[in-house]
Amino acid sequence: MSEPVKVPTMAEMLASGEVPEVLFWVGCAGSFDDRAKKITKAIVKILHKAEVKFAVLGTEEGCTGDPAKRAGNEFLFQMQAMMNIQVLNGYEVKSIVTGCPHCFNTIKNEYPDLGGNYEVLHHTQFIRKLIKDGRLKMKGGGKFKGKRITFHDPCYLGRGNGEYEAPRDLLEKLDAELTEMRRCKSKGLCCGAGGAQMFKEAEPGNKEVNIERTEEALGLKPQVIATGCPFCNTMMTDGVKNAEKEAETAVMDVAELIANAEDL
Amino acid sequence: MGISNIVFLIVFVAAVAAFTYQVRKIRRNILLGRDTDRSDRPAERFKTMARVALGQSKMVVRPFAGLMHIFIYVGFVIINIEVLEIIIDGIFGTHRVFAPLGPAYDFLIASFEILAVLVLVACVVFLIRRYAGDIRRFRMKELTGWPKTDAYIILWVEIILMGAFLTMNAADGALQVRNDPHYVQAGSFPVSGLFVPLLANLDSSVLIATERTAWWAHIVGILLFLNYLPISKHFHIILAFPNTYFSNLNDQGKFTNMNRVTDEVKLMMDPDADPYAAPPPAEDNPGVPEKFGAKDVPDLTWKNLMDAYSCTECGRCTAECPANITGKKLSPRKIMMDTRDRMEEIGKNIDKHGKDYDDGKSLLGDYITPEELWACTTCNACVQACPVNISPLEIIVDLRRYLVMEESKSPSELTGMFNNIENNGAPWAFAQADRLKWAEEA
């Protein structure tokens, strides 16, 4: 697409005596998963466009421990958490934006008990704030104007933390035709990846959860299924492929929609 | 005081005593659980209770069933004012002792009658839904046998009680028309009054017998029903209030922190720690180190156990569960029913064999299988759906903790995921040194 964008690390910032406004917590999926990396880059482009002084931890970042905790491995979770908290507190981080609702939930809700207290925002909340503060100006929907979009609520953003509106507020900026699934917001159906299911085969049943959810979304004949979570993205993308609807329906993160609409 | 008043007093005192006895057992069983602090933020707790239990805010998410439930709920609460009068009449041999309230009394009786009809309608609708409706959550395996019978008993008893109440009023109304000296002019009977003309040909003695029979059936029925509550899912009418008061007030995404693990991890990360120090003893049982996670009912918190007694098996949790919807074995409702059944079993063991009896069984394994636990996506749909703020998820995670940390039993892919996080700080086998590579790729 375009040339690599500059991504400063906390170590570099510290070396040059600078203090970033916010730490961008990339997360494991955002760092390593090829599809999720595109979401990471979209978030970075938006941060640059809005002239946000940010930094990442880079190689000093480690898994928040979310999948370990949900799977019942509290030891591993707390070891990860304490290592991350040592790093974050070492840099005197105050404010964090995450690219993943699981990292968001874990750092926001579960790190305080272990000595990590930060203001944590999910990227959709942060981008909405940038627009509200006039730092990011949307010129209109761009290529998504009038397109049919449905939003799949990530469990750990929606039910987990009560944030249903931030992603929807952003989608409204696209001048798209927003359409809701029957099971949306607090009644949203999980994509099937949470609780460490992402990393294992599903237990025996008669259907995969992501197929059930994608069928519901595809029933609305959307051009875009929007998500706010790299794991939901994987699950829904697989579901769309399974239904052989890749030509009609794209699965995209809200951050990608905003970045693409602005031709970033 | 006549013989009937003495009989009434004996029946009444016996019923209250038996109920108290049963409730104390339930309280003892709930207190088998570990401690958890739910005493903070009392104002917010009252608000939650007022909104969710008193205000039925989560019931009306399903509007039709919610409305029918409100009929029964309001009917139950309001008609109990009448029960107070019945008790006073029963003990002192008075008749309609509140009658001097005049117009206010007329209004009360009239509203009781209308509510009674609404309760009848709702019970009939609920029975039809259960007998003939095609509602998946009422047709599932865990709802066969006693749980199914329990549901039918509750609805039929409520129908009988309302029937007795209206019959009593109809006979009373007919006797009032005849100016029977014992039956004072009192009350307004918008519903039972419709039946008074039909009773015109009956002899007064028959009417009095009918009125007395219905009166006794009504109050004895209520006292029996009171004692049925503790062995039934219907106990939710009482526990819904404390259970919502003690709700989890944190964001649902936040899972509890295990402080014991924190202590150990801090020791591991502390270069000055004594590696040979003995583990701190469990709070309630010095000498035995506390388990990590839950294997059996006493390892859960008292709130988890109160949840189990508050569950009325409506199955809204299971209807929303993504694992259950896609045919997996997990049913959050079954998790709650199993917890209650196992707790009752432990309670009976204590009654029979004393406090320290071990029957060799446990919640994990004998009631709940690992397959059920590993099907959970921790999505919180069950927690969100519960009309009385029960959390099946907390129990599921605590049982998983035991499987993983005490028995090292997790699906092999998860063991791989744990190893990856431990070795390279990500759930996949990518090197930590490559974490920023994405920034170099355009």
XYZ file of C-alpha atoms in Angstrom:
706
model
C 0.000 0.000 0.000
C 2.110 2.830 1.251
C 5.575 3.257 2.737
C 6.198 1.961 6.263
C 4.997 4.336 8.931
C 7.171 5.292 11.809
C 6.421 3.433 15.026
C 8.424 4.761 17.962
C 9.046 2.520 20.964
C 8.922 3.530 24.604
C 12.645 2.786 24.878
C 13.407 5.224 22.047
C 11.144 7.841 23.564
C 12.835 7.513 26.915
C 16.277 7.702 25.303
C 15.373 10.972 23.604
C 13.787 12.305 26.757
C 10.292 12.366 25.320
C 7.016 11.338 26.952
C 4.285 9.984 24.709
C 0.672 11.004 25.180
C -0.468 7.411 24.979
C 0.966 3.916 24.810
C -0.411 1.812 21.963
C -0.720 -1.755 23.281
C -0.554 -3.789 20.080
C -1.321 -7.243 21.474
C -0.183 -10.660 20.253
C -2.657 -10.979 17.403
C -1.877 -7.449 16.252
C 1.841 -8.219 16.336
C 1.943 -11.653 14.735
C -1.282 -12.528 12.918
C -1.081 -11.460 9.271
C -4.687 -10.326 9.125
C -4.559 -8.549 12.474
C -1.339 -6.739 11.536
C -3.391 -4.812 8.980
C -5.640 -3.605 11.788
C -2.575 -2.565 13.770
C -1.319 -0.561 10.798
C -4.691 1.078 10.317
C -4.658 2.193 13.955
C -1.114 3.545 13.550
C -2.165 5.502 10.442
C -5.051 7.045 12.337
C -2.760 7.963 15.240
C -0.348 9.629 12.815
C -3.105 11.428 10.957
C -4.436 12.834 14.234
C -0.880 13.731 15.224
C -1.020 11.694 18.392
C 2.322 11.331 20.078
C 2.315 7.621 20.801
C 4.741 4.777 21.357
C 4.646 0.987 21.518
C 6.518 -1.361 23.828
C 7.760 -3.396 20.878
C 9.795 -6.375 22.025
C 9.129 -5.447 25.639
C 5.435 -6.214 25.261
C 4.219 -9.656 26.315
C 0.849 -11.403 26.231
C -1.454 -9.791 28.821
C -2.259 -13.292 30.059
C -5.939 -13.102 29.047
C -6.180 -16.548 27.416
C -4.282 -18.137 30.309
C -6.615 -16.570 32.876
C -9.823 -17.534 31.021
C -8.491 -21.076 30.665
C -7.943 -21.272 34.428
C -4.165 -20.814 34.550
C -4.069 -18.032 37.106
C -0.366 -18.589 37.814
C 0.660 -17.965 34.242
C -1.703 -15.021 33.982
C -0.305 -13.318 37.048
C 3.294 -13.909 35.990
C 2.574 -12.288 32.633
C 0.628 -9.496 34.270
C 3.336 -8.690 36.794
C 6.061 -8.667 34.154
C 4.014 -6.326 31.976
C 3.162 -4.125 34.942
C 6.853 -3.850 35.836
C 7.589 -2.655 32.314
C 4.617 -0.285 32.161
C 5.266 1.203 35.585
C 8.955 1.442 34.750
C 8.047 3.757 31.867
C 5.514 5.546 34.064
C 2.756 4.841 31.580
C -0.484 6.646 32.388
C -2.633 6.099 29.368
C -3.029 3.051 27.123
C -4.951 2.409 23.935
C -5.321 -1.222 22.904
C -6.019 -2.805 19.549
C -7.886 -5.727 21.091
C -10.815 -5.929 23.541
C -9.171 -8.790 25.408
C -6.023 -6.780 26.153
C -8.296 -3.821 26.908
C -10.367 -5.729 29.442
C -7.429 -7.426 31.107
C -5.296 -4.310 31.551
C -8.257 -2.129 32.518
C -9.964 -4.520 34.926
C -7.488 -7.121 36.087
C -4.153 -5.304 36.279
C -5.226 -2.878 39.037
C -5.406 -5.736 41.586
C -1.766 -6.487 40.741
C -0.481 -2.941 40.924
C -1.101 -1.712 37.368
C -3.327 1.348 37.258
C -3.773 3.062 33.913
C -6.405 4.830 31.922
C -7.189 2.222 29.285
C -9.214 2.762 26.139
C -10.190 0.413 23.369
C -9.131 1.773 19.980
C -12.717 2.545 18.973
C -13.120 4.643 22.132
C -9.825 6.409 21.489
C -10.611 7.183 17.848
C -14.042 8.473 18.799
C -12.347 10.774 21.283
C -9.947 12.004 18.593
C -12.888 12.897 16.354
C -14.806 14.513 19.191
C -11.805 16.618 20.138
C -11.448 17.722 16.532
C -8.065 16.074 16.155
C -9.210 13.630 13.505
C -11.426 15.116 10.834
C -13.622 12.837 8.808
C -14.471 14.065 5.320
C -17.462 11.783 5.076
C -17.861 8.127 4.340
C -15.539 7.987 1.344
C -15.777 4.616 -0.336
C -18.137 3.270 2.351
C -20.843 5.838 1.772
C -24.182 4.071 1.466
C -22.647 0.635 1.972
C -24.478 -1.866 4.095
C -22.519 -2.529 7.290
C -23.348 -4.626 10.327
C -21.353 -4.552 13.556
C -20.489 -7.677 15.492
C -20.052 -6.829 19.201
C -16.907 -8.322 20.745
C -17.913 -9.877 24.095
C -15.128 -8.235 26.065
C -15.915 -4.780 24.702
C -19.704 -5.062 24.866
C -21.006 -7.268 27.645
C -17.635 -7.361 29.357
C -17.263 -3.592 29.641
C -20.582 -2.120 28.566
C -19.192 -0.349 25.506
C -21.690 -0.730 22.686
C -21.729 2.780 21.279
C -18.117 3.771 20.512
C -17.755 1.469 17.485
C -21.243 2.349 16.268
C -20.561 6.074 16.598
C -17.544 5.600 14.340
C -19.502 3.605 11.795
C -22.033 6.411 11.641
C -19.281 8.736 10.488
C -18.978 6.613 7.356
C -22.434 7.632 6.120
C -23.046 3.938 5.646
C -26.284 2.034 5.996
C -25.914 0.551 9.448
C -27.947 -2.592 10.022
C -28.167 -4.592 13.238
C -28.303 -8.313 13.726
C -31.135 -9.648 15.892
C -28.568 -10.652 18.494
C -26.693 -7.407 18.983
C -25.319 -5.274 21.816
C -25.980 -6.918 25.202
C -27.556 -9.877 23.398
C -24.714 -10.192 20.918
C -23.654 -13.743 20.107
C -20.017 -14.607 20.728
C -17.845 -15.359 17.673
C -16.633 -18.516 19.392
C -13.024 -17.463 20.084
C -13.218 -16.215 23.675
C -12.255 -18.064 26.820
C -9.155 -19.474 25.076
C -11.343 -21.296 22.501
C -9.242 -19.534 19.834
C -6.379 -21.848 20.679
C -8.206 -25.188 20.753
C -10.615 -27.297 18.770
C -14.235 -26.740 19.755
C -15.839 -29.353 21.993
C -18.147 -31.809 20.162
C -21.384 -30.216 18.976
C -23.472 -29.853 15.863
C -22.132 -26.554 14.584
C -19.239 -24.157 14.986
C -20.102 -20.973 16.883
C -18.488 -18.767 14.213
C -20.640 -20.382 11.512
C -23.790 -19.703 13.544
C -22.757 -16.090 14.028
C -21.598 -15.467 10.463
C -24.821 -16.927 9.073
C -26.730 -14.438 11.162
C -24.606 -11.585 9.824
C -24.785 -12.771 6.225
C -28.550 -12.973 6.539
C -28.521 -9.176 6.425
C -26.568 -9.247 3.147
C -24.015 -6.722 4.335
C -21.100 -5.523 2.231
C -19.048 -5.264 5.388
C -19.144 -7.128 8.676
C -17.381 -4.752 11.058
C -15.652 -5.910 14.224
C -13.468 -4.412 16.911
C -11.435 -7.483 17.840
C -8.749 -9.407 15.937
C -10.118 -12.745 17.155
C -13.683 -11.935 16.110
C -12.171 -10.870 12.800
C -10.538 -14.267 12.278
C -13.687 -16.142 13.251
C -15.996 -14.078 11.074
C -13.568 -14.185 8.133
C -13.483 -17.972 8.377
C -17.258 -18.003 8.548
C -17.586 -15.863 5.419
C -15.121 -18.104 3.578
C -17.065 -21.148 4.714
C -20.205 -19.653 3.180
C -18.218 -18.703 0.051
C -19.296 -15.102 0.313
C -15.863 -13.436 0.206
C -16.779 -11.675 -3.027
C -19.867 -10.044 -1.527
C -18.919 -9.473 2.102
C -15.703 -8.214 3.662
C -14.829 -8.553 7.344
C -13.085 -5.419 8.569
C -12.114 -3.780 11.811
C -13.698 -0.415 12.563
C -10.200 1.100 12.549
C -9.627 -0.179 9.020
C -12.926 1.269 7.860
C -12.001 4.681 9.245
C -8.477 4.537 7.792
C -9.704 3.384 4.377
C -12.487 5.941 4.266
C -9.879 8.626 4.793
C -7.495 7.037 2.276
C -4.799 6.922 4.937
C -61.228 -18.561 71.332
C -62.914 -21.558 69.746
C -61.500 -24.932 68.835
C -60.976 -23.859 65.237
C -58.826 -20.945 66.405
C -56.655 -23.282 68.435
C -56.322 -25.623 65.457
C -55.426 -22.667 63.291
C -52.818 -21.415 65.730
C -51.198 -24.854 65.923
C -51.130 -25.230 62.130
C -49.752 -21.731 61.699
C -47.001 -22.022 64.308
C -46.021 -25.472 63.031
C -45.780 -24.185 59.453
C -43.647 -21.202 60.415
C -41.403 -23.384 62.578
C -40.936 -25.955 59.819
C -40.156 -23.193 57.334
C -37.610 -21.635 59.684
C -35.973 -25.024 60.168
C -35.641 -25.522 56.408
C -34.330 -22.018 55.805
C -31.678 -22.459 58.475
C -30.477 -25.559 56.629
C -30.236 -23.632 53.398
C -28.344 -20.894 55.183
C -25.956 -23.447 56.627
C -25.428 -24.982 53.177
C -24.750 -21.586 51.593
C -22.229 -20.831 54.313
C -20.305 -23.967 53.360
C -18.826 -21.733 50.666
C -15.646 -19.710 50.831
C -15.831 -16.125 51.952
C -16.108 -13.315 49.457
C -16.634 -9.689 50.326
C -19.839 -8.223 48.961
C -20.366 -5.579 51.627
C -19.015 -2.581 49.710
C -21.082 0.085 47.914
C -24.378 -0.510 49.797
C -26.209 2.286 47.972
C -25.373 0.814 44.587
C -26.373 -2.609 45.877
C -29.787 -1.376 46.996
C -30.264 0.257 43.633
C -29.377 -2.962 41.827
C -31.790 -4.915 43.992
C -34.541 -2.360 43.449
C -34.024 -2.378 39.713
C -33.444 -6.059 39.031
C -35.494 -7.879 41.704
C -38.158 -5.387 42.714
C -38.339 -3.709 39.292
C -37.996 -6.933 37.257
C -35.799 -5.066 34.786
C -34.161 -8.155 33.339
C -37.397 -10.182 33.179
C -38.926 -7.791 30.654
C -36.080 -8.318 28.189
C -38.488 -10.970 26.965
C -41.619 -8.791 27.021
C -44.407 -11.382 26.918
C -43.011 -13.785 29.497
C -41.881 -10.741 31.489
C -45.400 -9.288 31.624
C -46.935 -12.626 32.632
C -44.291 -12.952 35.333
C -45.071 -9.469 36.627
C -48.754 -10.495 36.977
C -47.776 -13.406 39.190
C -45.116 -11.451 41.066
C -47.293 -8.419 41.840
C -50.221 -10.699 42.582
C -48.132 -12.700 45.005
C -46.795 -9.660 46.857
C -50.060 -7.697 47.060
C -52.363 -10.585 47.826
C -50.181 -11.356 50.821
C -51.737 -8.331 52.544
C -54.902 -10.417 52.521
C -52.985 -13.264 54.130
C -52.236 -11.002 57.075
C -55.961 -10.483 57.599
C -56.598 -14.192 57.264
C -54.023 -14.954 59.942
C -55.513 -12.431 62.368
C -59.016 -13.762 61.678
C -57.759 -17.294 62.114
C -56.178 -16.672 65.477
C -58.838 -14.430 67.042
C -61.957 -15.796 65.423
C -62.803 -12.470 63.824
C -64.132 -12.151 60.308
C -62.601 -9.687 57.856
C -60.949 -7.779 60.654
C -59.795 -5.021 58.313
C -63.354 -4.292 57.195
C -63.587 -1.072 59.259
C -61.132 0.445 56.771
C -64.243 1.013 54.669
C -63.615 2.286 51.134
C -59.909 1.488 51.447
C -60.847 -2.090 52.255
C -63.187 -2.240 49.260
C -60.370 -0.996 47.087
C -57.907 -3.551 48.471
C -60.237 -6.502 48.041
C -61.192 -5.370 44.544
C -57.540 -5.086 43.504
C -56.770 -8.497 45.039
C -59.525 -10.003 42.959
C -58.327 -8.432 39.745
C -54.764 -9.505 40.510
C -55.995 -13.011 41.271
C -57.492 -13.199 37.791
C -54.251 -11.912 36.244
C -52.297 -14.520 38.202
C -54.688 -17.205 36.950
C -54.265 -16.030 33.371
C -50.458 -15.993 33.669
C -50.363 -19.450 35.278
C -52.543 -20.892 32.534
C -50.342 -19.263 29.873
C -47.213 -20.636 31.551
C -48.747 -24.114 31.766
C -49.658 -24.028 28.090
C -46.132 -22.912 27.237
C -44.706 -25.799 29.207
C -47.146 -28.501 28.149
C -47.602 -27.581 24.521
C -45.190 -24.801 23.638
C -42.188 -25.398 21.437
C -39.666 -23.660 23.672
C -36.291 -25.374 23.556
C -35.166 -24.406 27.038
C -38.213 -26.193 28.523
C -37.517 -29.347 26.532
C -33.921 -29.964 27.507
C -32.491 -32.986 29.249
C -31.765 -31.288 32.562
C -35.428 -30.282 32.777
C -36.856 -33.804 32.846
C -37.899 -35.578 36.042
C -38.157 -33.582 39.253
C -37.379 -30.120 37.791
C -40.245 -30.556 35.344
C -42.642 -31.836 38.002
C -41.550 -28.999 40.284
C -42.518 -26.406 37.660
C -45.960 -27.976 37.164
C -46.599 -28.270 40.902
C -45.862 -24.569 41.394
C -48.212 -23.449 38.629
C -51.046 -25.778 39.632
C -50.783 -24.829 43.302
C -50.977 -21.163 42.398
C -54.067 -21.826 40.322
C -55.675 -23.730 43.218
C -54.809 -20.958 45.695
C -56.301 -18.252 43.503
C -59.340 -20.434 42.875
C -59.848 -20.893 46.616
C -59.499 -17.151 47.185
C -62.127 -16.289 44.594
C -64.473 -19.071 45.770
C -64.178 -17.802 49.331
C -65.073 -14.284 48.245
C -67.979 -15.464 46.085
C -69.526 -17.406 48.975
C -68.849 -14.511 51.331
C -70.463 -12.081 48.904
C -73.548 -14.287 48.592
C -73.855 -14.450 52.383
C -73.486 -10.692 52.649
C -76.403 -10.268 50.253
C -78.510 -12.367 52.647
C -77.430 -10.164 55.574
C -76.036 -13.128 57.460
C -75.026 -11.677 60.855
C -71.495 -13.150 60.834
C -70.754 -11.943 57.305
C -70.370 -8.189 57.658
C -70.893 -5.940 54.692
C -67.336 -5.511 53.550
C -65.268 -5.588 50.430
C -65.984 -5.087 46.815
C -65.950 -8.171 44.628
C -65.589 -7.208 40.969
C -64.723 -10.778 39.947
C -66.271 -13.162 42.452
C -69.366 -10.926 42.542
C -70.139 -12.187 39.037
C -70.709 -15.632 40.508
C -72.953 -14.495 43.377
C -76.222 -14.806 41.343
C -75.291 -18.408 40.544
C -75.195 -19.142 44.277
C -78.638 -17.622 44.935
C -80.423 -20.993 45.169
C -77.990 -22.521 47.624
C -78.812 -22.950 51.268
C -76.968 -20.604 53.642
C -75.413 -23.549 55.458
C -73.943 -24.787 52.168
C -72.580 -21.311 51.460
C -71.018 -21.094 54.917
C -69.457 -24.529 54.473
C -68.107 -23.464 51.059
C -66.736 -20.212 52.424
C -65.075 -21.973 55.374
C -63.619 -24.750 53.211
C -62.216 -22.251 50.725
C -60.846 -20.113 53.559
C -59.050 -23.069 55.114
C -57.877 -24.395 51.732
C -56.475 -20.996 50.899
C -54.518 -20.458 54.102
C -53.413 -24.066 54.629
C -52.415 -24.152 50.963
C -50.299 -21.055 51.459
C -48.632 -22.484 54.560
C -47.900 -25.765 52.783
C -46.603 -23.860 49.772
C -44.356 -21.869 52.103
C -42.799 -25.130 53.211
C -42.561 -26.353 49.664
C -40.384 -23.370 48.672
C -37.133 -24.558 50.276
C -37.166 -27.853 48.371
C -38.218 -26.183 45.138
C -36.778 -23.875 42.522
C -39.568 -21.557 43.646
C -37.336 -20.450 46.517
C -36.205 -17.761 44.075
C -39.115 -15.601 45.224
C -37.192 -15.058 48.455
C -33.557 -15.291 47.399
C -33.972 -13.050 44.339
C -33.711 -10.071 46.675
C -30.518 -10.861 48.616
C -29.006 -12.419 45.519
C -29.359 -9.240 43.491
C -28.239 -7.167 46.470
C -25.003 -9.162 46.568
C -24.558 -8.921 42.769
C -21.145 -8.576 41.224
C -20.904 -4.811 40.696
C -17.680 -4.876 38.677
C -17.516 -4.923 34.903
C -18.531 -8.401 33.810
C -15.263 -8.798 31.931
C -13.273 -8.640 35.153
C -12.526 -12.071 36.577
C -11.630 -12.425 40.245
C -8.030 -12.112 41.257
C -6.669 -15.104 43.173
C -4.786 -13.465 46.028
C -3.113 -16.700 47.048
C -1.569 -16.936 43.588
C -0.490 -13.302 43.849
C 1.386 -14.121 47.037
C 3.161 -17.033 45.366
C 3.995 -15.141 42.180
C 5.362 -12.235 44.217
C 7.550 -14.701 46.107
C 8.797 -16.106 42.807
C 9.647 -12.663 41.514
C 11.217 -11.512 44.763
C 14.981 -12.122 44.818
C 15.018 -11.925 48.638
C 12.270 -14.522 49.159
C 12.905 -17.618 51.235
C 12.359 -20.510 48.816
C 11.826 -22.999 51.649
C 9.089 -21.041 53.412
C 5.972 -23.106 54.128
C 2.850 -22.082 52.208
C 0.406 -20.064 54.292
C -2.441 -22.232 55.651
C -5.988 -21.896 54.401
C -8.064 -19.429 56.382
C -10.785 -21.830 57.490
C -8.690 -24.955 57.838
C -5.216 -24.326 59.217
C -2.818 -27.099 58.397
C -4.186 -27.777 54.922
C -3.014 -25.487 52.118
C -5.923 -23.966 50.232
C -6.789 -25.537 46.878
C -6.311 -23.573 43.698
C -9.698 -23.361 42.079
C -12.788 -25.369 42.960
C -13.355 -29.099 42.903
C -16.426 -29.266 45.071
C -19.136 -27.036 46.474
C -17.225 -25.867 49.604
C -14.449 -24.547 47.325
C -16.888 -22.131 45.704
C -17.864 -18.822 47.321
C -21.050 -18.453 49.368
C -22.309 -16.153 46.614
C -21.922 -18.929 44.043
C -23.950 -21.147 46.389
C -26.600 -18.487 46.962
C -26.776 -18.198 43.169
C -27.548 -21.910 42.986
C -30.422 -21.628 45.481
C -31.723 -18.525 43.679
C -31.924 -20.251 40.316
C -35.456 -20.938 39.143
C -34.305 -22.946 36.144
C -35.872 -20.643 33.552
C -33.030 -21.452 31.173
C -32.591 -17.987 29.715
C -28.848 -18.419 30.309
C -28.736 -21.626 28.337
C -30.883 -20.162 25.561
C -28.253 -17.433 25.060
C -25.173 -19.653 25.467
C -23.214 -19.895 22.196
C -21.841 -23.299 23.158
C -25.280 -24.675 23.920
C -26.852 -23.138 20.813
C -24.310 -25.007 18.693
C -24.957 -28.372 20.317
C -22.169 -28.535 22.879
C -22.775 -30.256 26.184
C -22.450 -27.081 28.239
C -25.646 -25.640 29.704
C -25.145 -22.818 32.227
C -28.475 -23.707 33.821
C -27.248 -27.256 34.415
C -24.119 -25.855 36.099
C -26.377 -24.068 38.602
C -28.692 -27.073 39.081
C -25.718 -29.399 39.605
C -24.238 -27.018 42.168
C -27.507 -26.967 44.084
C -27.975 -30.750 43.874
C -24.458 -31.399 45.092
C -24.890 -28.837 47.892
C -28.095 -30.577 48.997
C -26.277 -33.894 48.928
C -23.488 -32.537 51.120
C -26.098 -31.024 53.441
C -27.827 -34.389 53.825
C -24.475 -36.039 54.499
C -23.814 -33.529 57.267
C -27.249 -34.236 58.776
C -26.660 -37.975 58.694
C -22.970 -38.460 59.292
C -21.671 -35.234 60.793
C -19.600 -32.349 59.542
C -16.440 -34.113 58.396
C -18.008 -36.928 56.396
C -16.498 -37.483 52.965
C -18.671 -39.346 50.480
C -15.861 -39.492 47.951
C -17.862 -37.519 45.416
C -17.364 -34.016 44.064
C -19.096 -31.417 41.933
C -16.335 -31.681 39.350
C -16.431 -35.143 37.861
C -19.565 -36.594 39.452
C -21.855 -33.765 38.355
C -20.017 -31.520 35.913
C -17.652 -32.947 33.296
C -14.544 -31.261 31.887
C -16.143 -31.379 28.438
C -18.858 -29.003 29.614
C -16.322 -26.650 31.165
C -14.065 -26.544 28.110
C -16.971 -25.595 25.861
C -17.359 -22.188 27.521
C -16.255 -19.086 25.592
C -16.521 -16.899 28.742
C -18.704 -14.547 26.698
C -20.905 -13.538 29.675
C -24.136 -14.117 27.736
C -25.452 -16.334 30.557
C -24.603 -13.734 33.195
C -26.258 -10.997 31.153
C -29.383 -13.087 30.566
C -30.037 -14.077 34.187
C -33.029 -12.172 35.610
C -31.599 -12.452 39.148
C -27.908 -11.800 38.410
C -26.608 -15.326 38.812
C -23.134 -16.033 37.430
C -22.647 -19.561 36.090
C -19.407 -18.249 34.572
C -17.693 -17.776 37.945
C -18.295 -21.435 38.774
C -17.110 -22.590 35.352
C -13.858 -20.629 35.656
C -13.225 -21.793 39.222
C -13.647 -25.425 38.151
C -11.306 -24.822 35.190
C -8.766 -23.380 37.614
C -8.824 -26.593 39.602
C -8.431 -28.724 36.467
C -5.481 -26.669 35.250
C -3.635 -25.730 38.421
C -4.266 -28.756 40.653
C -4.556 -31.550 38.135
C -2.703 -30.158 35.109
C -5.616 -31.378 33.017
C -6.259 -29.088 30.118
C -6.887 -29.853 26.456
C -3.476 -30.438 24.857
C -3.755 -27.413 22.554
C -4.209 -25.229 25.619
C -1.135 -26.735 27.220
C 0.693 -25.706 24.057
C -0.758 -22.216 24.344
C 0.398 -21.995 27.986
C 3.900 -23.097 26.989
C 4.061 -20.489 24.262
C 3.030 -17.697 26.607
C 5.540 -18.873 29.167
C 8.416 -19.252 26.729
C 7.928 -16.478 24.217
C 5.247 -14.180 25.664
C 2.568 -14.931 23.068
C -0.021 -17.683 22.749
C 1.570 -18.723 19.443
C 5.108 -19.911 18.820
C 6.507 -16.589 17.622
C 9.685 -15.157 19.060
C 9.342 -12.169 21.351
C 12.169 -10.525 19.402
C 9.882 -10.431 16.342
C 7.139 -8.457 18.032
C 7.797 -5.263 16.152
C 8.344 -6.825 12.725
C 4.923 -5.671 11.557
C 6.185 -2.099 11.651
C 8.814 -2.880 9.037
C 6.281 -4.449 6.667
C 4.492 -1.893 4.559
